[in-house]
PDB file of C-alpha atoms and ligand atoms in Angstrom:
ATOM      1  CA  MET V   1      12.322  -6.443  40.330  1.00  0.00           C
ATOM      2  CA  ILE V   2      10.090  -8.510  38.501  1.00  0.00           C
ATOM      3  CA  ARG V   3       9.301  -5.601  35.870  1.00  0.00           C
ATOM      4  CA  ILE V   4      12.858  -5.835  35.370  1.00  0.00           C
ATOM      5  CA  ALA V   5      12.912  -9.087  34.415  1.00  0.00           C
ATOM      6  CA  VAL V   6       9.910  -8.945  32.098  1.00  0.00           C
ATOM      7  CA  VAL V   7      11.489  -6.136  30.551  1.00  0.00           C
ATOM      8  CA  VAL V   8      14.942  -7.831  29.998  1.00  0.00           C
ATOM      9  CA  LEU V   9      12.915 -10.746  28.579  1.00  0.00           C
ATOM     10  CA  SER V  10      11.212  -8.985  26.146  1.00  0.00           C
ATOM     11  CA  LEU V  11      14.240  -7.430  25.003  1.00  0.00           C
ATOM     12  CA  LEU V  12      15.715 -10.876  24.713  1.00  0.00           C
ATOM     13  CA  ALA V  13      12.597 -12.151  22.637  1.00  0.00           C
ATOM     14  CA  ALA V  14      13.256  -9.147  20.261  1.00  0.00           C
ATOM     15  CA  ALA V  15      16.752  -9.961  19.679  1.00  0.00           C
ATOM     16  CA  LEU V  16      16.751 -13.735  19.134  1.00  0.00           C
ATOM     17  CA  PRO V  17      15.771 -14.884  15.765  1.00  0.00           C
ATOM     18  CA  ALA V  18      12.196 -16.179  15.582  1.00  0.00           C
ATOM     19  CA  ARG V  19      11.451 -19.837  16.246  1.00  0.00           C
ATOM     20  CA  ALA V  20      10.059 -21.518  13.706  1.00  0.00           C
ATOM     21  CA  GLN V  21       6.193 -21.355  15.088  1.00  0.00           C
ATOM     22  CA  GLU V  22       6.690 -17.372  15.874  1.00  0.00           C
ATOM     23  CA  ARG V  23       7.705 -17.125  12.034  1.00  0.00           C
ATOM     24  CA  ILE V  24       5.549 -14.825   9.986  1.00  0.00           C
ATOM     25  CA  GLY V  25       3.376 -17.039   7.392  1.00  0.00           C
ATOM     26  CA  VAL V  26       3.800 -15.742   3.898  1.00  0.00           C
ATOM     27  CA  VAL V  27       2.252 -17.057   0.942  1.00  0.00           C
ATOM     28  CA  ALA V  28       3.359 -16.324  -2.457  1.00  0.00           C
ATOM     29  CA  SER V  29       1.548 -17.195  -5.648  1.00  0.00           C
ATOM     30  CA  PHE V  30       4.613 -18.811  -7.726  1.00  0.00           C
ATOM     31  CA  SER V  31       8.148 -19.627  -6.969  1.00  0.00           C
ATOM     32  CA  ILE V  32       9.922 -16.374  -8.301  1.00  0.00           C
ATOM     33  CA  LEU V  33       8.110 -14.177  -5.758  1.00  0.00           C
ATOM     34  CA  GLY V  34       8.743 -17.031  -3.149  1.00  0.00           C
ATOM     35  CA  ASP V  35      12.472 -16.358  -3.665  1.00  0.00           C
ATOM     36  CA  PHE V  36      11.915 -12.608  -3.253  1.00  0.00           C
ATOM     37  CA  VAL V  37      10.003 -13.455   0.131  1.00  0.00           C
ATOM     38  CA  ARG V  38      12.910 -15.819   1.267  1.00  0.00           C
ATOM     39  CA  SER V  39      15.690 -13.443   0.272  1.00  0.00           C
ATOM     40  CA  VAL V  40      14.138 -10.536   2.265  1.00  0.00           C
ATOM     41  CA  GLY V  41      12.520 -12.468   4.901  1.00  0.00           C
ATOM     42  CA  GLY V  42      15.225 -14.823   5.973  1.00  0.00           C
ATOM     43  CA  ASP V  43      14.977 -16.755   8.843  1.00  0.00           C
ATOM     44  CA  ARG V  44      12.014 -14.529  10.224  1.00  0.00           C
ATOM     45  CA  VAL V  45       9.299 -15.774   7.523  1.00  0.00           C
ATOM     46  CA  ALA V  46       8.082 -19.137   6.406  1.00  0.00           C
ATOM     47  CA  VAL V  47       7.149 -19.159   2.905  1.00  0.00           C
ATOM     48  CA  THR V  48       4.807 -21.426   1.003  1.00  0.00           C
ATOM     49  CA  THR V  49       4.707 -20.995  -2.636  1.00  0.00           C
ATOM     50  CA  LEU V  50       1.077 -21.784  -4.306  1.00  0.00           C
ATOM     51  CA  VAL V  51       2.706 -22.647  -8.175  1.00  0.00           C
ATOM     52  CA  GLY V  52       5.981 -24.324  -7.369  1.00  0.00           C
ATOM     53  CA  PRO V  53       9.079 -25.115  -9.883  1.00  0.00           C
ATOM     54  CA  THR V  54       8.145 -25.655 -13.310  1.00  0.00           C
ATOM     55  CA  GLY V  55       4.408 -24.995 -12.706  1.00  0.00           C
ATOM     56  CA  ASP V  56       2.628 -22.885 -14.876  1.00  0.00           C
ATOM     57  CA  VAL V  57       0.975 -19.809 -12.764  1.00  0.00           C
ATOM     58  CA  HIS V  58      -1.318 -18.591 -15.757  1.00  0.00           C
ATOM     59  CA  VAL V  59      -3.337 -21.924 -15.653  1.00  0.00           C
ATOM     60  CA  TYR V  60      -3.159 -23.153 -12.249  1.00  0.00           C
ATOM     61  CA  THR V  61      -5.855 -24.985 -10.705  1.00  0.00           C
ATOM     62  CA  PRO V  62      -6.018 -24.326  -6.788  1.00  0.00           C
ATOM     63  CA  SER V  63      -6.170 -27.420  -4.344  1.00  0.00           C
ATOM     64  CA  PRO V  64      -7.852 -27.349  -0.742  1.00  0.00           C
ATOM     65  CA  ARG V  65      -4.528 -27.010   0.728  1.00  0.00           C
ATOM     66  CA  ASP V  66      -3.762 -24.117  -0.802  1.00  0.00           C
ATOM     67  CA  ALA V  67      -6.844 -22.491   0.647  1.00  0.00           C
ATOM     68  CA  LYS V  68      -5.820 -23.800   4.167  1.00  0.00           C
ATOM     69  CA  GLN V  69      -2.264 -22.244   3.593  1.00  0.00           C
ATOM     70  CA  ILE V  70      -3.932 -18.722   2.643  1.00  0.00           C
ATOM     71  CA  ALA V  71      -6.295 -19.068   5.753  1.00  0.00           C
ATOM     72  CA  ASP V  72      -3.081 -19.729   8.190  1.00  0.00           C
ATOM     73  CA  ALA V  73      -1.063 -16.964   6.582  1.00  0.00           C
ATOM     74  CA  ARG V  74      -0.334 -13.308   7.513  1.00  0.00           C
ATOM     75  CA  LEU V  75       0.592 -12.049   4.302  1.00  0.00           C
ATOM     76  CA  VAL V  76      -0.146 -13.486   0.424  1.00  0.00           C
ATOM     77  CA  VAL V  77       2.310 -12.044  -1.836  1.00  0.00           C
ATOM     78  CA  VAL V  78       0.756 -11.671  -5.641  1.00  0.00           C
ATOM     79  CA  ASN V  79       1.803 -10.555  -8.734  1.00  0.00           C
ATOM     80  CA  GLY V  80      -1.407  -8.997  -9.952  1.00  0.00           C
ATOM     81  CA  LEU V  81      -1.754  -7.474 -13.646  1.00  0.00           C
ATOM     82  CA  GLY V  82      -4.033 -10.446 -14.179  1.00  0.00           C
ATOM     83  CA  LEU V  83      -1.566 -12.971 -13.876  1.00  0.00           C
ATOM     84  CA  GLU V  84      -3.387 -15.045 -11.228  1.00  0.00           C
ATOM     85  CA  GLY V  85      -6.702 -15.197 -12.293  1.00  0.00           C
ATOM     86  CA  TRP V  86      -7.550 -17.955  -9.934  1.00  0.00           C
ATOM     87  CA  LEU V  87      -6.458 -16.313  -6.837  1.00  0.00           C
ATOM     88  CA  PRO V  88      -9.305 -13.907  -5.877  1.00  0.00           C
ATOM     89  CA  ARG V  89     -11.748 -16.837  -5.602  1.00  0.00           C
ATOM     90  CA  LEU V  90      -9.005 -19.049  -3.705  1.00  0.00           C
ATOM     91  CA  VAL V  91      -8.562 -16.026  -0.942  1.00  0.00           C
ATOM     92  CA  GLN V  92     -12.364 -15.779  -0.683  1.00  0.00           C
ATOM     93  CA  SER V  93     -12.999 -19.382  -0.271  1.00  0.00           C
ATOM     94  CA  SER V  94     -10.205 -19.442   2.441  1.00  0.00           C
ATOM     95  CA  GLY V  95     -12.150 -17.106   4.579  1.00  0.00           C
ATOM     96  CA  GLY V  96      -8.565 -15.836   6.399  1.00  0.00           C
ATOM     97  CA  LYS V  97      -7.626 -12.546   7.229  1.00  0.00           C
ATOM     98  CA  ALA V  98      -4.315 -12.650   5.429  1.00  0.00           C
ATOM     99  CA  THR V  99      -3.180  -9.205   3.855  1.00  0.00           C
ATOM    100  CA  ILE V 100      -2.868  -9.490  -0.005  1.00  0.00           C
ATOM    101  CA  VAL V 101       0.318  -7.597  -1.263  1.00  0.00           C
ATOM    102  CA  THR V 102       0.697  -6.598  -4.799  1.00  0.00           C
ATOM    103  CA  VAL V 103       4.221  -6.703  -5.568  1.00  0.00           C
ATOM    104  CA  THR V 104       3.895  -4.672  -8.891  1.00  0.00           C
ATOM    105  CA  LYS V 105       2.698  -1.667  -7.136  1.00  0.00           C
ATOM    106  CA  GLY V 106       4.525   1.311  -8.825  1.00  0.00           C
ATOM    107  CA  ILE V 107       5.878  -0.686 -11.971  1.00  0.00           C
ATOM    108  CA  LYS V 108       5.435   1.285 -15.258  1.00  0.00           C
ATOM    109  CA  THR V 109       3.203  -1.718 -17.010  1.00  0.00           C
ATOM    110  CA  ARG V 110       3.305  -2.596 -20.774  1.00  0.00           C
ATOM    111  CA  GLU V 111       0.716  -3.484 -23.253  1.00  0.00           C
ATOM    112  CA  ALA V 112       0.571  -6.774 -24.628  1.00  0.00           C
ATOM    113  CA  ASP V 113       1.718  -6.949 -28.352  1.00  0.00           C
ATOM    114  CA  GLU V 114      -1.626  -7.669 -30.168  1.00  0.00           C
ATOM    115  CA  GLY V 115       0.141  -8.380 -33.501  1.00  0.00           C
ATOM    116  CA  GLY V 116      -2.835  -7.108 -35.386  1.00  0.00           C
ATOM    117  CA  ASP V 117      -5.619  -9.384 -35.651  1.00  0.00           C
ATOM    118  CA  ALA V 118      -3.612 -12.515 -35.454  1.00  0.00           C
ATOM    119  CA  HIS V 119      -4.958 -13.005 -31.731  1.00  0.00           C
ATOM    120  CA  GLY V 120      -8.100 -11.950 -31.813  1.00  0.00           C
ATOM    121  CA  HIS V 121      -9.712 -15.057 -31.184  1.00  0.00           C
ATOM    122  CA  SER V 122      -7.331 -15.997 -28.367  1.00  0.00           C
ATOM    123  CA  HIS V 123      -8.640 -13.548 -26.274  1.00  0.00           C
ATOM    124  CA  SER V 124     -12.259 -13.890 -26.874  1.00  0.00           C
ATOM    125  CA  GLN V 125     -12.498 -15.822 -23.352  1.00  0.00           C
ATOM    126  CA  GLY V 126     -10.197 -13.697 -21.480  1.00  0.00           C
ATOM    127  CA  HIS V 127     -10.490 -11.726 -18.371  1.00  0.00           C
ATOM    128  CA  GLY V 128     -10.303  -7.864 -17.648  1.00  0.00           C
ATOM    129  CA  ASP V 129      -6.189  -7.363 -17.331  1.00  0.00           C
ATOM    130  CA  GLU V 130      -5.705  -9.294 -20.377  1.00  0.00           C
ATOM    131  CA  HIS V 131      -3.987  -6.660 -22.315  1.00  0.00           C
ATOM    132  CA  THR V 132      -1.564  -5.673 -19.646  1.00  0.00           C
ATOM    133  CA  ASP V 133       1.451  -7.802 -19.567  1.00  0.00           C
ATOM    134  CA  PRO V 134       2.010  -9.210 -16.146  1.00  0.00           C
ATOM    135  CA  HIS V 135       5.529 -10.815 -16.584  1.00  0.00           C
ATOM    136  CA  ALA V 136       7.177  -7.437 -15.271  1.00  0.00           C
ATOM    137  CA  TRP V 137       9.744  -9.747 -13.115  1.00  0.00           C
ATOM    138  CA  GLN V 138      11.792 -10.132 -16.456  1.00  0.00           C
ATOM    139  CA  SER V 139      13.213  -6.814 -16.174  1.00  0.00           C
ATOM    140  CA  VAL V 140      15.781  -6.592 -13.401  1.00  0.00           C
ATOM    141  CA  PRO V 141      15.031  -3.066 -12.200  1.00  0.00           C
ATOM    142  CA  ASN V 142      11.647  -4.033 -11.954  1.00  0.00           C
ATOM    143  CA  ALA V 143      12.523  -6.746  -9.708  1.00  0.00           C
ATOM    144  CA  LYS V 144      13.888  -4.160  -7.352  1.00  0.00           C
ATOM    145  CA  ILE V 145      10.511  -2.772  -7.163  1.00  0.00           C
ATOM    146  CA  TYR V 146       8.813  -6.171  -6.299  1.00  0.00           C
ATOM    147  CA  VAL V 147      11.668  -6.393  -3.727  1.00  0.00           C
ATOM    148  CA  ALA V 148      11.162  -3.184  -2.292  1.00  0.00           C
ATOM    149  CA  ASN V 149       7.251  -3.656  -2.164  1.00  0.00           C
ATOM    150  CA  ILE V 150       7.875  -7.156  -0.268  1.00  0.00           C
ATOM    151  CA  ARG V 151      10.375  -5.260   2.367  1.00  0.00           C
ATOM    152  CA  ASP V 152       7.988  -2.701   2.815  1.00  0.00           C
ATOM    153  CA  ALA V 153       4.905  -5.121   3.450  1.00  0.00           C
ATOM    154  CA  LEU V 154       7.240  -7.409   6.137  1.00  0.00           C
ATOM    155  CA  ILE V 155       7.835  -4.472   7.904  1.00  0.00           C
ATOM    156  CA  GLY V 156       4.216  -3.515   8.215  1.00  0.00           C
ATOM    157  CA  ALA V 157       3.314  -7.197   9.188  1.00  0.00           C
ATOM    158  CA  ASP V 158       6.224  -7.636  11.674  1.00  0.00           C
ATOM    159  CA  PRO V 159       7.687  -4.326  12.942  1.00  0.00           C
ATOM    160  CA  ALA V 160      10.008  -5.850  15.101  1.00  0.00           C
ATOM    161  CA  GLY V 161      11.873  -7.265  12.274  1.00  0.00           C
ATOM    162  CA  GLU V 162      12.216  -4.184  10.628  1.00  0.00           C
ATOM    163  CA  ALA V 163      16.112  -3.619  10.717  1.00  0.00           C
ATOM    164  CA  THR V 164      16.607  -7.527   9.563  1.00  0.00           C
ATOM    165  CA  TYR V 165      14.279  -6.735   6.533  1.00  0.00           C
ATOM    166  CA  ARG V 166      15.953  -3.558   5.583  1.00  0.00           C
ATOM    167  CA  ALA V 167      19.661  -5.021   6.045  1.00  0.00           C
ATOM    168  CA  ASN V 168      18.329  -8.291   3.951  1.00  0.00           C
ATOM    169  CA  ALA V 169      16.259  -6.188   1.105  1.00  0.00           C
ATOM    170  CA  GLU V 170      19.683  -3.926   0.810  1.00  0.00           C
ATOM    171  CA  ALA V 171      22.204  -6.670   0.339  1.00  0.00           C
ATOM    172  CA  TYR V 172      19.658  -8.494  -2.102  1.00  0.00           C
ATOM    173  CA  LEU V 173      19.075  -5.200  -3.907  1.00  0.00           C
ATOM    174  CA  ALA V 174      22.959  -4.606  -4.448  1.00  0.00           C
ATOM    175  CA  LYS V 175      23.127  -8.295  -5.703  1.00  0.00           C
ATOM    176  CA  LEU V 176      20.404  -7.150  -8.022  1.00  0.00           C
ATOM    177  CA  ASP V 177      22.414  -4.087  -9.149  1.00  0.00           C
ATOM    178  CA  ALA V 178      25.198  -6.490 -10.159  1.00  0.00           C
ATOM    179  CA  LEU V 179      22.805  -8.781 -11.916  1.00  0.00           C
ATOM    180  CA  ASP V 180      21.418  -5.813 -13.881  1.00  0.00           C
ATOM    181  CA  ARG V 181      25.223  -5.003 -15.110  1.00  0.00           C
ATOM    182  CA  GLU V 182      25.586  -8.358 -15.868  1.00  0.00           C
ATOM    183  CA  VAL V 183      22.813  -8.817 -18.000  1.00  0.00           C
ATOM    184  CA  ARG V 184      23.720  -5.352 -19.978  1.00  0.00           C
ATOM    185  CA  GLU V 185      27.220  -6.832 -20.611  1.00  0.00           C
ATOM    186  CA  GLN V 186      26.133  -9.965 -22.106  1.00  0.00           C
ATOM    187  CA  VAL V 187      23.966  -8.046 -24.347  1.00  0.00           C
ATOM    188  CA  ALA V 188      26.474  -6.017 -25.789  1.00  0.00           C
ATOM    189  CA  LYS V 189      28.582  -9.029 -26.755  1.00  0.00           C
ATOM    190  CA  ILE V 190      25.298 -10.056 -29.172  1.00  0.00           C
ATOM    191  CA  PRO V 191      25.656  -8.107 -32.567  1.00  0.00           C
ATOM    192  CA  ALA V 192      22.931  -5.579 -32.727  1.00  0.00           C
ATOM    193  CA  GLY V 193      21.520  -7.162 -36.031  1.00  0.00           C
ATOM    194  CA  ALA V 194      21.347 -10.426 -33.995  1.00  0.00           C
ATOM    195  CA  ARG V 195      19.522  -9.397 -31.435  1.00  0.00           C
ATOM    196  CA  LYS V 196      16.058 -10.944 -32.310  1.00  0.00           C
ATOM    197  CA  VAL V 197      14.795 -14.344 -31.025  1.00  0.00           C
ATOM    198  CA  ILE V 198      11.693 -16.252 -31.044  1.00  0.00           C
ATOM    199  CA  SER V 199      10.319 -17.526 -27.669  1.00  0.00           C
ATOM    200  CA  THR V 200       6.963 -19.706 -27.118  1.00  0.00           C
ATOM    201  CA  HIS V 201       4.615 -17.225 -25.125  1.00  0.00           C
ATOM    202  CA  ASP V 202       5.164 -13.466 -24.875  1.00  0.00           C
ATOM    203  CA  ALA V 203       6.603 -13.578 -21.696  1.00  0.00           C
ATOM    204  CA  PHE V 204       9.838 -11.432 -22.435  1.00  0.00           C
ATOM    205  CA  GLY V 205       8.442  -8.020 -23.076  1.00  0.00           C
ATOM    206  CA  TYR V 206       9.828  -6.297 -20.205  1.00  0.00           C
ATOM    207  CA  PHE V 207      13.347  -8.141 -20.716  1.00  0.00           C
ATOM    208  CA  ALA V 208      13.061  -6.679 -24.591  1.00  0.00           C
ATOM    209  CA  ASP V 209      12.272  -3.057 -23.240  1.00  0.00           C
ATOM    210  CA  ALA V 210      15.191  -3.122 -20.512  1.00  0.00           C
ATOM    211  CA  TYR V 211      17.608  -4.549 -22.366  1.00  0.00           C
ATOM    212  CA  GLY V 212      17.177  -4.100 -26.233  1.00  0.00           C
ATOM    213  CA  ILE V 213      16.616  -7.702 -27.309  1.00  0.00           C
ATOM    214  CA  THR V 214      13.414  -8.355 -29.446  1.00  0.00           C
ATOM    215  CA  PHE V 215      11.227 -11.004 -28.740  1.00  0.00           C
ATOM    216  CA  ILE V 216       8.442 -12.809 -30.970  1.00  0.00           C
ATOM    217  CA  ALA V 217       6.048 -15.356 -29.720  1.00  0.00           C
ATOM    218  CA  PRO V 218       3.310 -17.380 -31.426  1.00  0.00           C
ATOM    219  CA  GLN V 219       1.208 -17.217 -28.434  1.00  0.00           C
ATOM    220  CA  GLY V 220       0.043 -14.340 -26.145  1.00  0.00           C
ATOM    221  CA  VAL V 221       1.156 -12.961 -22.845  1.00  0.00           C
ATOM    222  CA  SER V 222      -1.044 -15.997 -21.247  1.00  0.00           C
ATOM    223  CA  THR V 223      -0.314 -19.632 -21.754  1.00  0.00           C
ATOM    224  CA  GLU V 224      -3.897 -19.930 -21.552  1.00  0.00           C
ATOM    225  CA  SER V 225      -4.455 -19.105 -25.073  1.00  0.00           C
ATOM    226  CA  GLU V 226      -4.304 -21.366 -28.154  1.00  0.00           C
ATOM    227  CA  VAL V 227      -1.890 -20.876 -30.814  1.00  0.00           C
ATOM    228  CA  SER V 228      -3.610 -20.588 -34.229  1.00  0.00           C
ATOM    229  CA  ALA V 229      -1.983 -22.059 -37.621  1.00  0.00           C
ATOM    230  CA  ARG V 230      -2.251 -18.222 -38.510  1.00  0.00           C
ATOM    231  CA  ASP V 231      -0.082 -17.273 -35.580  1.00  0.00           C
ATOM    232  CA  VAL V 232       2.385 -20.024 -36.659  1.00  0.00           C
ATOM    233  CA  ALA V 233       2.530 -19.191 -40.303  1.00  0.00           C
ATOM    234  CA  ARG V 234       3.074 -15.455 -39.053  1.00  0.00           C
ATOM    235  CA  ILE V 235       6.028 -16.591 -36.937  1.00  0.00           C
ATOM    236  CA  ILE V 236       7.554 -18.648 -39.714  1.00  0.00           C
ATOM    237  CA  LYS V 237       7.185 -15.618 -42.117  1.00  0.00           C
ATOM    238  CA  GLN V 238       8.774 -13.186 -39.805  1.00  0.00           C
ATOM    239  CA  ILE V 239      11.832 -15.608 -38.945  1.00  0.00           C
ATOM    240  CA  ARG V 240      12.324 -16.015 -42.740  1.00  0.00           C
ATOM    241  CA  ALA V 241      12.040 -12.006 -43.606  1.00  0.00           C
ATOM    242  CA  SER V 242      14.139 -11.029 -40.762  1.00  0.00           C
ATOM    243  CA  LYS V 243      16.507 -13.706 -40.910  1.00  0.00           C
ATOM    244  CA  ILE V 244      15.958 -14.645 -37.120  1.00  0.00           C
ATOM    245  CA  PRO V 245      18.572 -16.867 -36.004  1.00  0.00           C
ATOM    246  CA  ALA V 246      17.463 -18.661 -33.020  1.00  0.00           C
ATOM    247  CA  VAL V 247      13.933 -20.049 -31.593  1.00  0.00           C
ATOM    248  CA  PHE V 248      14.214 -20.646 -27.624  1.00  0.00           C
ATOM    249  CA  LEU V 249      12.316 -23.543 -25.685  1.00  0.00           C
ATOM    250  CA  GLU V 250      10.413 -22.289 -22.562  1.00  0.00           C
ATOM    251  CA  ASN V 251      10.347 -24.679 -19.285  1.00  0.00           C
ATOM    252  CA  ILE V 252       6.729 -24.077 -18.621  1.00  0.00           C
ATOM    253  CA  SER V 253       5.558 -24.800 -22.183  1.00  0.00           C
ATOM    254  CA  ASP V 254       5.357 -27.995 -24.749  1.00  0.00           C
ATOM    255  CA  PRO V 255       8.356 -27.694 -26.805  1.00  0.00           C
ATOM    256  CA  ARG V 256       6.631 -29.318 -29.780  1.00  0.00           C
ATOM    257  CA  LEU V 257       5.473 -26.125 -31.292  1.00  0.00           C
ATOM    258  CA  ILE V 258       9.135 -24.439 -31.235  1.00  0.00           C
ATOM    259  CA  GLN V 259      10.542 -27.510 -32.538  1.00  0.00           C
ATOM    260  CA  ARG V 260       8.122 -27.549 -35.652  1.00  0.00           C
ATOM    261  CA  ILE V 261       8.933 -23.753 -36.353  1.00  0.00           C
ATOM    262  CA  ALA V 262      12.631 -24.804 -35.893  1.00  0.00           C
ATOM    263  CA  ALA V 263      12.221 -27.568 -38.479  1.00  0.00           C
ATOM    264  CA  GLU V 264      10.262 -25.488 -41.186  1.00  0.00           C
ATOM    265  CA  THR V 265      12.546 -22.523 -41.010  1.00  0.00           C
ATOM    266  CA  GLY V 266      15.879 -24.201 -40.248  1.00  0.00           C
ATOM    267  CA  ALA V 267      16.154 -21.504 -37.235  1.00  0.00           C
ATOM    268  CA  LYS V 268      18.531 -23.478 -34.767  1.00  0.00           C
ATOM    269  CA  ILE V 269      17.034 -24.430 -31.151  1.00  0.00           C
ATOM    270  CA  GLY V 270      19.051 -21.847 -28.794  1.00  0.00           C
ATOM    271  CA  GLY V 271      18.217 -23.698 -25.835  1.00  0.00           C
ATOM    272  CA  THR V 272      15.624 -23.470 -22.982  1.00  0.00           C
ATOM    273  CA  LEU V 273      14.627 -19.974 -21.639  1.00  0.00           C
ATOM    274  CA  TYR V 274      13.043 -19.732 -17.882  1.00  0.00           C
ATOM    275  CA  SER V 275      10.007 -17.557 -17.904  1.00  0.00           C
ATOM    276  CA  ASP V 276       7.290 -17.922 -15.423  1.00  0.00           C
ATOM    277  CA  SER V 277       8.877 -20.650 -13.072  1.00  0.00           C
ATOM    278  CA  LEU V 278      12.157 -21.562 -11.329  1.00  0.00           C
ATOM    279  CA  THR V 279      13.289 -24.767 -11.270  1.00  0.00           C
ATOM    280  CA  ALA V 280      13.746 -27.496  -8.396  1.00  0.00           C
ATOM    281  CA  GLU V 281      17.066 -27.055  -6.430  1.00  0.00           C
ATOM    282  CA  ASN V 282      19.262 -29.200  -8.769  1.00  0.00           C
ATOM    283  CA  GLY V 283      17.916 -27.359 -12.052  1.00  0.00           C
ATOM    284  CA  ASP V 284      19.235 -24.647 -14.122  1.00  0.00           C
ATOM    285  CA  ALA V 285      17.302 -21.900 -12.338  1.00  0.00           C
ATOM    286  CA  PRO V 286      16.363 -22.522  -8.492  1.00  0.00           C
ATOM    287  CA  THR V 287      16.739 -19.006  -7.616  1.00  0.00           C
ATOM    288  CA  TYR V 288      15.647 -15.635  -9.522  1.00  0.00           C
ATOM    289  CA  ILE V 289      19.219 -14.671 -10.143  1.00  0.00           C
ATOM    290  CA  ASP V 290      20.114 -18.077 -11.451  1.00  0.00           C
ATOM    291  CA  MET V 291      17.108 -17.820 -13.997  1.00  0.00           C
ATOM    292  CA  VAL V 292      18.102 -14.476 -15.262  1.00  0.00           C
ATOM    293  CA  ARG V 293      21.785 -15.269 -15.486  1.00  0.00           C
ATOM    294  CA  HIS V 294      20.854 -18.604 -17.135  1.00  0.00           C
ATOM    295  CA  ASN V 295      18.291 -16.983 -19.512  1.00  0.00           C
ATOM    296  CA  ILE V 296      21.178 -14.047 -20.575  1.00  0.00           C
ATOM    297  CA  ARG V 297      23.902 -16.910 -20.955  1.00  0.00           C
ATOM    298  CA  THR V 298      21.587 -18.993 -23.302  1.00  0.00           C
ATOM    299  CA  LEU V 299      20.907 -16.065 -25.377  1.00  0.00           C
ATOM    300  CA  THR V 300      24.623 -14.938 -25.796  1.00  0.00           C
ATOM    301  CA  SER V 301      25.724 -18.029 -26.499  1.00  0.00           C
ATOM    302  CA  ALA V 302      22.900 -19.065 -29.214  1.00  0.00           C
ATOM    303  CA  LEU V 303      23.243 -15.428 -30.573  1.00  0.00           C
ATOM    304  CA  ALA V 304      26.817 -14.112 -30.510  1.00  0.00           C
ATOM    305  CA  GLY V 305      28.428 -16.576 -32.081  1.00  0.00           C
TER     306      GLY V 305
HETATM  307 ZN1  LIG H   1       3.687 -15.975 -18.704  1.00  0.00          ZN
END
């Protein structure tokens, strides 16, 4: 009788949604990964994001609170590819036993565009992965790989939640398929000759490869690098030679550089693109899907007219 009661109780425990204190603690390095983990983990996970909305993950300075959060977490979800240069030391200092999950595993990476010798000085103090472009999430097909990796990591950490994680991931992957179609439909509205824009830092290479819009940026793949006068002169020359119609601001970057380039070339400012960070709930891009949708609509309305 007692044994039956125990079995019934444990079945009940498995069927009930995890209570707050039983949730799987997951730390995501930046807001976009946090959104993916929430979409797959649902009520079973408690997600904390180190670099929050509008933060710049390239140049983040971790706090003691971050080390505490990592120490308490079951999983730490990171992009890798050199994006979170500050993370290994933070994980080490936290002394935790969390599993580190690199969600770009299996993604075909692209090399950063070096633009001849224009960036030679910018990279002199960089780290090992500086020539790999880390912004893989900007292609929706890549985001699907991120989501699959997160699903598998959550199942590994919490096998009792497997059915939930699989169902959540499947539903979210279907939304990403629809988003990918939407981006392609929007790009098709832009005349082929106008699919060329200027952004602040080189964050849209994967987007460009996936959807056929060329992005040129005065700053390299990391916002750490400084923009030289030579880089700016090169961009201005390119805008004039290729008759590039629009330049775009970025939510994580100082707008003054792009404003100056616009003023000198007469290219119009097409709006703000979200590259490496989501916004707060009341902003234009509180989720990854909102971000991609905002970006493609901003591009289309500036370029299709
Ligand atoms: Zn970036």
